[in-house]
XYZ file of C-alpha atoms in Angstrom:
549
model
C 73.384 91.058 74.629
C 69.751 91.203 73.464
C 68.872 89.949 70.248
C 68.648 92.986 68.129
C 72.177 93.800 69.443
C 73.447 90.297 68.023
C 71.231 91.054 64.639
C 73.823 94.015 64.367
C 77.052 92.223 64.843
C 79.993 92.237 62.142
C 83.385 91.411 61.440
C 85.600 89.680 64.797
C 82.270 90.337 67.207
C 80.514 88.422 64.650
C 83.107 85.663 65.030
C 83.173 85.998 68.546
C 79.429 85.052 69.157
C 78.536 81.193 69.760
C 75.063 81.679 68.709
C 75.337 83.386 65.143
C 79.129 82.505 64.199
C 79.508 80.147 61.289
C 83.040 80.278 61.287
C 84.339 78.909 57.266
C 80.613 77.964 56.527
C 79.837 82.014 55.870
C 79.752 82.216 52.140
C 81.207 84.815 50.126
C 78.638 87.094 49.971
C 77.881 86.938 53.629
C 81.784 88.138 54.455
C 81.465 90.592 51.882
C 77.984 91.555 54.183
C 79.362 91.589 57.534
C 82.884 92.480 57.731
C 84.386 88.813 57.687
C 86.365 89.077 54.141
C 90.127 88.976 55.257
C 89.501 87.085 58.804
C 88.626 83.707 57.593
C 90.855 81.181 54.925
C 89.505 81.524 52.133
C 87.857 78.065 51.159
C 83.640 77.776 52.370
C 82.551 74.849 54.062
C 79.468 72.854 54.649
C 78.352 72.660 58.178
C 79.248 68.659 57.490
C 82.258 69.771 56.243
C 82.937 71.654 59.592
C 81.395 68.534 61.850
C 83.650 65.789 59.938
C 86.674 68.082 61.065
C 85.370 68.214 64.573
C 85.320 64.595 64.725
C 88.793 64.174 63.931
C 89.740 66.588 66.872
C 87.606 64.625 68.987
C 89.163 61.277 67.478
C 92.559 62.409 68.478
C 91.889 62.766 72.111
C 93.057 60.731 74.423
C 90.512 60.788 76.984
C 87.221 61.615 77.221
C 87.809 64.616 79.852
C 89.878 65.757 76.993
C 87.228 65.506 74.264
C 84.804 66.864 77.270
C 87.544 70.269 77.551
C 87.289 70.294 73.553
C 83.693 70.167 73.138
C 83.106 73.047 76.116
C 85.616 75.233 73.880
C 83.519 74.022 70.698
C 80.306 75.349 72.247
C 81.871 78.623 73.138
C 82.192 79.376 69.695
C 80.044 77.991 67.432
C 76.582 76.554 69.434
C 75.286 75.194 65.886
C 77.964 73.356 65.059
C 78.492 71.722 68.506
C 74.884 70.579 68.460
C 75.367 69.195 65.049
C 78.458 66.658 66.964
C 76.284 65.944 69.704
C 73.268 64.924 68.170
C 74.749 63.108 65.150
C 76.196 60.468 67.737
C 74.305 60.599 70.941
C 75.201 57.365 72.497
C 78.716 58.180 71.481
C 78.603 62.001 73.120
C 75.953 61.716 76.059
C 78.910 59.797 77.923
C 81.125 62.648 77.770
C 78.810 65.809 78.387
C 77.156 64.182 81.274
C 77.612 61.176 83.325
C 80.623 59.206 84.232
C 82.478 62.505 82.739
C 80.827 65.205 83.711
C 81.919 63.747 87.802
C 85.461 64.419 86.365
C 85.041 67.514 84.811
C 82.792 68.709 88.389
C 85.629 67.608 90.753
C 87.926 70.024 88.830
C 85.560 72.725 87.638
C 87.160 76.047 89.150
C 90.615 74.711 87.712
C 88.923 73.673 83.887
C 87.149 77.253 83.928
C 87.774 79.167 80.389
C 84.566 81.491 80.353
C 81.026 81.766 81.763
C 78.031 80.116 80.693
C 74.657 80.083 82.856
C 74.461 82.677 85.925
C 75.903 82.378 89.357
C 73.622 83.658 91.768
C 74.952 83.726 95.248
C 73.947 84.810 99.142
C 75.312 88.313 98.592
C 73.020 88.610 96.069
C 69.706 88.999 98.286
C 67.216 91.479 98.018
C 68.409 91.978 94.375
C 67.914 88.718 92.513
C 65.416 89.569 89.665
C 67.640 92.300 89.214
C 69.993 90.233 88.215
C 68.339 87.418 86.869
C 67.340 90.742 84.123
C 70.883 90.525 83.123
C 70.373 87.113 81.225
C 69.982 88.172 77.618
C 67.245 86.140 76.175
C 64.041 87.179 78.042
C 61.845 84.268 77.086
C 63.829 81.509 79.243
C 61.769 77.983 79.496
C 64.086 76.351 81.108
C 65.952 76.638 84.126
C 68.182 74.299 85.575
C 69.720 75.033 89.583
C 72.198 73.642 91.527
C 73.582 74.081 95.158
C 76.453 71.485 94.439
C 75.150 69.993 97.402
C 75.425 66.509 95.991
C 76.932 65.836 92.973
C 77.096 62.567 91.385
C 78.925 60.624 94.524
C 81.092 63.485 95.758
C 79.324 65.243 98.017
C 79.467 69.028 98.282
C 81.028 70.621 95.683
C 79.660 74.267 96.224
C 80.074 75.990 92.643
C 81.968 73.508 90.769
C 78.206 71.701 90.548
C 78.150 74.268 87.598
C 78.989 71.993 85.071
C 75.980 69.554 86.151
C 73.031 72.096 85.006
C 75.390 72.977 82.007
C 75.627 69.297 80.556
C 71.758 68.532 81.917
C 70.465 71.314 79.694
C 72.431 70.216 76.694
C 71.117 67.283 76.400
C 67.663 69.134 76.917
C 68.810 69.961 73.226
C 70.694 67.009 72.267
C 68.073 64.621 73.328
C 64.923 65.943 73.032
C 65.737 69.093 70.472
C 64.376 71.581 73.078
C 65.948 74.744 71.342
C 69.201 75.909 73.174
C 68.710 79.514 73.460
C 65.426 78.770 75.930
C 67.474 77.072 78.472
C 69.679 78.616 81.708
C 72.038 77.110 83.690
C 72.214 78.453 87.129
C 74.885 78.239 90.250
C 72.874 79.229 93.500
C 75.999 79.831 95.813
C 75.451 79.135 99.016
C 78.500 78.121 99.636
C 80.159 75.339 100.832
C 80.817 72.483 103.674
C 83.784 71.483 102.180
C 87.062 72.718 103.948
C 89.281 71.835 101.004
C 87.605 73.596 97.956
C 87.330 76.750 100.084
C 90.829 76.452 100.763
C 92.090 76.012 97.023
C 93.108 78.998 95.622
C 91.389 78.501 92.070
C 88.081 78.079 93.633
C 85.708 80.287 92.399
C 82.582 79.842 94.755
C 81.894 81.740 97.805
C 84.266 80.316 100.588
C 81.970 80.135 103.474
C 80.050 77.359 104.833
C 76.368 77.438 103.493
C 73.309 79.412 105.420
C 71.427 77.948 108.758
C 68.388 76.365 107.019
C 65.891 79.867 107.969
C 68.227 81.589 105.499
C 68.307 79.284 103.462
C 64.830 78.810 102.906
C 64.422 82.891 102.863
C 67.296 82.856 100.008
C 65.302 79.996 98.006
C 62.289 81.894 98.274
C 63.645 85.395 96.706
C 65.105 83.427 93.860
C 61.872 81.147 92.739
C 59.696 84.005 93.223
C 62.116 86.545 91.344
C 62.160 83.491 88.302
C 58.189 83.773 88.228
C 58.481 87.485 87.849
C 61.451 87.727 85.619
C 60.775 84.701 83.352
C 57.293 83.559 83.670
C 56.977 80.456 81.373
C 60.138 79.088 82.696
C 60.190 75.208 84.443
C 62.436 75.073 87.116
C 64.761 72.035 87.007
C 66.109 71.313 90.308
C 69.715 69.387 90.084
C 71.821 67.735 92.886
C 70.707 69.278 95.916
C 71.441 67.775 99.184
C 69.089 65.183 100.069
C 66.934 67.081 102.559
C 66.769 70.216 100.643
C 65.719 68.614 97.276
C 63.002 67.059 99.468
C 61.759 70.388 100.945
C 61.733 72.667 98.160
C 59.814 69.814 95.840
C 57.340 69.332 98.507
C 57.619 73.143 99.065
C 56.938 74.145 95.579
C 55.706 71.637 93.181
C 52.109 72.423 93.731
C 52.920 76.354 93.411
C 55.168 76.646 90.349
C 56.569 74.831 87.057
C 59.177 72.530 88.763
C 60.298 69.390 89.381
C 63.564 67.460 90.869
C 65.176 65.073 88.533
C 66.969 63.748 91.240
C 63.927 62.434 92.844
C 61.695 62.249 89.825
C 63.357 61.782 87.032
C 65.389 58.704 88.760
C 61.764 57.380 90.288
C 60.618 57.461 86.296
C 63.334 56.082 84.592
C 63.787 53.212 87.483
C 59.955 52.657 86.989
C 60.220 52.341 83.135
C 63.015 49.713 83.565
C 60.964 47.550 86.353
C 58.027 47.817 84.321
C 59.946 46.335 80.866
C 61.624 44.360 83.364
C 58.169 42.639 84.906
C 56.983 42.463 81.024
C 59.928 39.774 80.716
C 58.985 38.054 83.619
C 55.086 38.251 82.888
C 54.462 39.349 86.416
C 52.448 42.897 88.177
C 54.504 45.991 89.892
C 52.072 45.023 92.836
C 53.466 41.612 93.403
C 56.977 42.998 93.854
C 59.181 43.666 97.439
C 61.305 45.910 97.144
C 64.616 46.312 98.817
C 66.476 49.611 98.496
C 70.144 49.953 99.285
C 70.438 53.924 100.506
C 67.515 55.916 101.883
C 67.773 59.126 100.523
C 66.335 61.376 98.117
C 66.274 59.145 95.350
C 65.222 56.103 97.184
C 62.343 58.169 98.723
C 60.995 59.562 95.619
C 61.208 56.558 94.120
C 59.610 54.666 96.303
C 56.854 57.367 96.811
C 56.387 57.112 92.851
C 56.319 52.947 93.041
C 53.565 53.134 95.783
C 51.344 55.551 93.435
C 52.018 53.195 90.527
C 50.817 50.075 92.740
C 47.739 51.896 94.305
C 46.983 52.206 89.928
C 47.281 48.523 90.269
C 44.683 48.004 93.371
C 47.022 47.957 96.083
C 46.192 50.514 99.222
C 49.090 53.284 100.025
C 49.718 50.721 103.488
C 50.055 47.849 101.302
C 52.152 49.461 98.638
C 54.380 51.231 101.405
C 54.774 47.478 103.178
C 56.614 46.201 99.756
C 59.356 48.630 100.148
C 62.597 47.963 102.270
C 65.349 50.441 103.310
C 68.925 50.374 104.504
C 71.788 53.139 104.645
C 75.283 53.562 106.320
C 73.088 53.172 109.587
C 71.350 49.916 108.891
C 68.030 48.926 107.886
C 65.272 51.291 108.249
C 63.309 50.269 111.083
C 60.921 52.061 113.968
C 63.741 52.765 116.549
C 65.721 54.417 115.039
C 65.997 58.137 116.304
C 67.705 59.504 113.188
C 64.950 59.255 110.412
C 63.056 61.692 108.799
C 59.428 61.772 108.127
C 59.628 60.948 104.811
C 62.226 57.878 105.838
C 59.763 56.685 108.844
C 56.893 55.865 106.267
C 59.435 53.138 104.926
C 60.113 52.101 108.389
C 59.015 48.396 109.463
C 59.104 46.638 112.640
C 62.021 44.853 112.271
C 65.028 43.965 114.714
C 67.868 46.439 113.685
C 70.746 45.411 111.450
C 72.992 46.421 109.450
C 73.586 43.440 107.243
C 72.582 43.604 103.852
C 72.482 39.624 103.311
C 70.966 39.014 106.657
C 67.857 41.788 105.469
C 67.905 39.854 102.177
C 67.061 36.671 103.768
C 64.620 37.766 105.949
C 62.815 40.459 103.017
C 63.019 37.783 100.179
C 62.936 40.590 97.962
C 62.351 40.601 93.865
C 63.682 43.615 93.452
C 67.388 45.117 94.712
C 67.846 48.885 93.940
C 71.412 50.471 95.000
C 71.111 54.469 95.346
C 73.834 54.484 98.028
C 76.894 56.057 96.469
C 78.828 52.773 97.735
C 80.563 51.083 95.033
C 80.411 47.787 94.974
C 78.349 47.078 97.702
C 76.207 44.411 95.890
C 78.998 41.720 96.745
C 78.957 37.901 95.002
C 77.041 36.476 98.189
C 74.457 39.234 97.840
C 74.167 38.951 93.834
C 73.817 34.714 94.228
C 71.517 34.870 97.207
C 69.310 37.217 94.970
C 69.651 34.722 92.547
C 68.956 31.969 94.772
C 65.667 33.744 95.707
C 64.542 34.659 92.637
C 64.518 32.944 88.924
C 64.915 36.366 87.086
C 66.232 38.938 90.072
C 65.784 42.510 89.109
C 69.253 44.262 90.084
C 69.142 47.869 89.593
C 73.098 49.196 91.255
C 72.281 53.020 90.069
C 74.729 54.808 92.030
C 77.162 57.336 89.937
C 79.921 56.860 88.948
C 80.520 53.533 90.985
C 77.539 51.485 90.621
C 76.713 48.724 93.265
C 77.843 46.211 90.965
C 78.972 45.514 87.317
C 77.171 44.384 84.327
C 79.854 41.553 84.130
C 79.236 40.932 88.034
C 75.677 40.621 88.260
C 75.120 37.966 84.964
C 78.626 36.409 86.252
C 77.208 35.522 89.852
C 73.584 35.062 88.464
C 74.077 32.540 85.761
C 72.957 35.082 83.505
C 69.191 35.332 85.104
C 69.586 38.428 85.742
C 67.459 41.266 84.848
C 70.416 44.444 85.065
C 70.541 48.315 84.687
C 72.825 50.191 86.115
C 73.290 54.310 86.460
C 75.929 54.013 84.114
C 76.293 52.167 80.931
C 78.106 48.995 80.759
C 79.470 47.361 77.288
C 77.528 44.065 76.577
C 78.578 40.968 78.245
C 79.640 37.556 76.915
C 79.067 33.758 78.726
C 79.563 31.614 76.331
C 77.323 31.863 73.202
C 74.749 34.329 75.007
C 75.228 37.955 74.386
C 73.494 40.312 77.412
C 73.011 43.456 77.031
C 72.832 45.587 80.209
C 70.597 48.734 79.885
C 71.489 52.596 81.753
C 68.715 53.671 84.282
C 69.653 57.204 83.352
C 67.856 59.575 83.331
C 68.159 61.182 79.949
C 65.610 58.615 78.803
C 63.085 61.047 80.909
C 63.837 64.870 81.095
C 64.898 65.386 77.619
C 61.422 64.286 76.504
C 59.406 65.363 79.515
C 61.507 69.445 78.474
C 60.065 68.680 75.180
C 56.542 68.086 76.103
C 56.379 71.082 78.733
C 57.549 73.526 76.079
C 55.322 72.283 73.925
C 52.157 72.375 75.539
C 53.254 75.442 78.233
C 51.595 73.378 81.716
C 51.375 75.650 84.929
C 52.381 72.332 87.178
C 54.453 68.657 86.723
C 51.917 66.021 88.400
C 52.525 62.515 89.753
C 50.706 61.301 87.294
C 53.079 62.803 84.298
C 56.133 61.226 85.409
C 54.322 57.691 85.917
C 53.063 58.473 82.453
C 56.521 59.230 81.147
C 57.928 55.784 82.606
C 55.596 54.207 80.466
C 56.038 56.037 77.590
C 59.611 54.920 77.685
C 59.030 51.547 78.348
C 56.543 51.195 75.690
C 59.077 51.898 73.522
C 61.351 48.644 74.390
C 60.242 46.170 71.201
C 59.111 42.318 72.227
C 62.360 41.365 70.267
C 64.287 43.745 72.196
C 62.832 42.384 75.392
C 63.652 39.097 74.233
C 67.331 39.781 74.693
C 66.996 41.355 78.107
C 67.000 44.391 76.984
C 64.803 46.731 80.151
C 65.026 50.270 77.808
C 65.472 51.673 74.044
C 69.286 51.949 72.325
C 70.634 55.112 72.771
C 71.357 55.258 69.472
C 67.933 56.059 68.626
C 67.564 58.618 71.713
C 66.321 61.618 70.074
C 63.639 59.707 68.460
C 62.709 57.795 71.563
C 62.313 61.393 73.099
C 60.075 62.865 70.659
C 58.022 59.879 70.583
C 57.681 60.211 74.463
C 56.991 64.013 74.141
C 54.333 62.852 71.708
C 52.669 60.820 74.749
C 53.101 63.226 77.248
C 51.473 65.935 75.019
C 48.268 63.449 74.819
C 48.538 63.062 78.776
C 48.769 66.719 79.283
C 45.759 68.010 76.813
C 43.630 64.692 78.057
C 43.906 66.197 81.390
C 43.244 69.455 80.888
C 46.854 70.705 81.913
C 47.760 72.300 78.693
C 47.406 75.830 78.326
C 47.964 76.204 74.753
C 45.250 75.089 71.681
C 45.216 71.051 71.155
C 46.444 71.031 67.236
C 44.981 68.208 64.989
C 48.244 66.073 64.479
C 50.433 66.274 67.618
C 53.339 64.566 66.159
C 53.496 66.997 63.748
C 52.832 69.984 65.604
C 56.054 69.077 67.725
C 58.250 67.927 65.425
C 57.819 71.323 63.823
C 59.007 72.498 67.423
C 62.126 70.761 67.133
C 65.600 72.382 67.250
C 67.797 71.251 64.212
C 71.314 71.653 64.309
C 71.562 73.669 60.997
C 72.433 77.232 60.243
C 69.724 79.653 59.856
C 68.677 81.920 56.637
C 71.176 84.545 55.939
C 68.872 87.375 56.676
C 69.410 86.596 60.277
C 72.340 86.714 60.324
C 72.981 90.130 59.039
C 69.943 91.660 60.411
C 67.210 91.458 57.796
């Protein structure tokens, strides 16, 4: 529906549409205006009105995959009002739209499923995508965030039930960093699947084959970035949860060709290098004097470490001496020369070493400041590990980031540190007690990037996402992490304050991206301004847009 065909909506289609139904907050005159006198009770209602009733719903729950199934329903029928929830409790909400729920709410998608949202474009689609892509209704899409399912949040291929990942990433595109709503897409890019049992349920509702040789695949990737350049030209693409050697392809493949980038590789490489960098501000020490031990060797670790080795070269270090402070181990041990099953990418981490695949044994022998867990294995930062980091270190940096099982607790990692610790973890902990000391564990997440990095690219309309603006957005974040704040451990901002934290970083990144000549749009004299008048607000527009003028 375009929207001069929603301009002309009335009475129960009125009702029916997410994006222009008040629900009780049209006033009398407005149902009078548009067919609504006779569908609605009778009392009108502030949009506060509306939110405090919301909340009790919401209160009533018992879970939070119930409040998640609730707030899915909410958006479906009134957008402004679901924003208004979101944003007016962020740290409360982020939680349950996206990470640890949103795993839940993935591994049972096809079964959840009420109604569409976002386009599913899959194989059978070739030779016809920006045909379809056309069939999106809002023409000016900014924002475009794809999955495979390849690799979602810990379990592995879940073909079209990654869905709900690019749903609840660009909602808190809005929620976060008040990009508006109506520029964003979610997309499914069906490929299908590797796993046996979803293609065997009879609720699934992905193609049930197993995905392309990697020729098609690549052909199939093609069609669909080039049709997004044709059919939506200002649009970023956000690339979500593919599997490991496919998000490192198509980034390498396209990020010096079109608007992209891969939060999975760069948004967790900037948010991990805003907490190391708050992190080293507390221990009054340089990113360059750091060794780094990573526990997985993956996408994440690899773009990571590939962001840590720029940020150390800013620091004087050469790209072999940066590249020798970084450590590797997976499932198949530590990263090392002969080994036969690494990639490229891997073998530039790869050290002469003897093999093993003991993580204390590499610990002794690295002496590393710095333990990062991107390994899906819960847990795997044991007491013996945690203490011998601790004997090692005065302040060890433990990062477990894995979703939803981190490496280790909160409560784990002070416990078996004597509280020396310097902790974030992919997930957010509650604050820990030992004895009169309260710590306060921070969330390597990476909301604290891409909400504010959406901001600044829609802002300032760049053709390309550099290096150098996700280093720039790590330190925008950790700039914002007070010397009081820092005091009490604290390696990144409350979420509490998220939306402001955001703007503040799109603020930054505006500066970076006009100092560098990668804007394309006029430099205005008071940025802060300027995008703060860009800012979505949860509130109902003026009536005349509602009925049409």
């Amino acid at each position: 529906m375009t929207s001069s065909d929603r301009q002309s909506l009335r009475g129960t289609a009125l009702l029916a549409d997410p994006f222009l139904n008040r629900g009780t907050a049209f006033t009398a005159d407005e149902r009078r205006a548009l067919g609504l006198e006779g569908l609605l009770p009778p009392q009108v209602e502030t949009l506060e009105r509306q939110a405090e009733r919301a909340m009790a719903h919401l209160d009533a729950k018992p879970t939070d995959l119930e409040r998640y199934i609730y707030l899915s329903a909410l958006v479906d029928r009134n957008e402004t009002l679901f924003y208004k929830v979101l944003m007016s409790d962020p740290a409360r909400f982020v939680p349950i739209v996206y990470a640890p729920t949103l795993g839940e709410v993935c591994k049972s998608f096809s079964h959840l499923y009420r109604r569409p949202r976002g386009m599913y474009i899959s194989l059978d689609m070739k030779g016809r995508i920006a045909e379809v892509l056309r069939n999106w209704p809002v023409p000016d899409v900014r924002f475009l965030c794809v999955t495979t399912g390849g690799r979602i949040l810990g379990l592995g291929d879940i073909g079209a039930n990654g869905m709900g990942i690019p749903i609840g990433k660009l909602q808190l595109y809005t929620a976060c960093g008040a990009v508006p709503p109506h520029t964003t897409l979610p997309v499914q890019l069906d490929i299908g699947t590797t796993n046996a049992a979803l293609r065997a349920d009879p609720l699934y509702l992905g193609l049930r084959r197993e995905p392309p040789p990697e020729a098609e695949l690549d052909a199939f990737v093609e069609e669909f970035v080039t049709a997004v350049q044709e059919v939506f030209p200002a649009c970023c693409i956000h690339f979500e949860d593919w599997k490991g050697t496919d998000a490192i392809r198509y980034l390498e493949r396209y990020r010096d060709r079109v608007l992209c980038y891969n939060d999975d590789i760069q948004g967790t490489a900037s948010v991990t290098l805003a907490g190391l960098v708050t992190a080293l501000r507390i221990k009054g020490e340089q990113l360059a004097d750091q060794t780094f031990l990573f526990l997985g060797a993956g996408s994440s670790a690899l773009g990571t470490s590939d962001l840590l080795v720029t940020a150390m070269e800013a620091e004087g270090l050469t790209v072999a001496e940066a590249r020798s402070r970084i450590v590797m181990m997976d499932v198949k041990g530590l990263v090392e020369p002969s080994r036969t099953d690494l990639s490229e990418e891997q073998r530039r981490y790869a050290h002469a070493a003897a093999p093993t695949r003991d993580l204390l044994e590499t610990i002794r022998r690295v002496r590393p400041s710095v333990l990062i867990g991107v390994s899906t294995a819960g847990g795997a930062f044991t007491q013996p590990v945690v203490e011998l980091m601790a004997e090692i270190n005065a302040r060890p940096i433990i990062f477990p980031l894995s979703i939803p099982r981190p490496e280790c607790t909160a409560e784990q990692a002070y416990g078996w540190s004597d509280g020396r610790a310097l902790y974030a973890a992919g997930i957010q902990f509650p604050q820990v007690m030992r004895g009169d000391m309260v710590f306060r564990p921070g969330q390597a997440n990476n909301f604290y990037i891409f909400p504010g990095l959406g901001l600044a690219v829609y802002a300032t309309r760049p053709h390309l996402i550099t290096d150098g603006l996700i280093i720039e957005a790590a330190h925008a974040l950790a700039d914002q992490v007070s010397p009081s704040a820092q005091a009490r451990g604290m390696l990144y901002p409350p979420q509490s304050q998220i939306l402001e934290v955001e703007v503040t970083s799109a603020c930054r990144l505006a500066e970076y991206l006009f100092a560098n000549g990668m804007a394309t749009v006029p430099r205005p004299d008071d940025i802060r301004a300027w995008i703060e008048g860009m800012c979505y607000s949860a509130e109902y527009g003026a009536v005349e847009a509602v009925a049409g003028g």
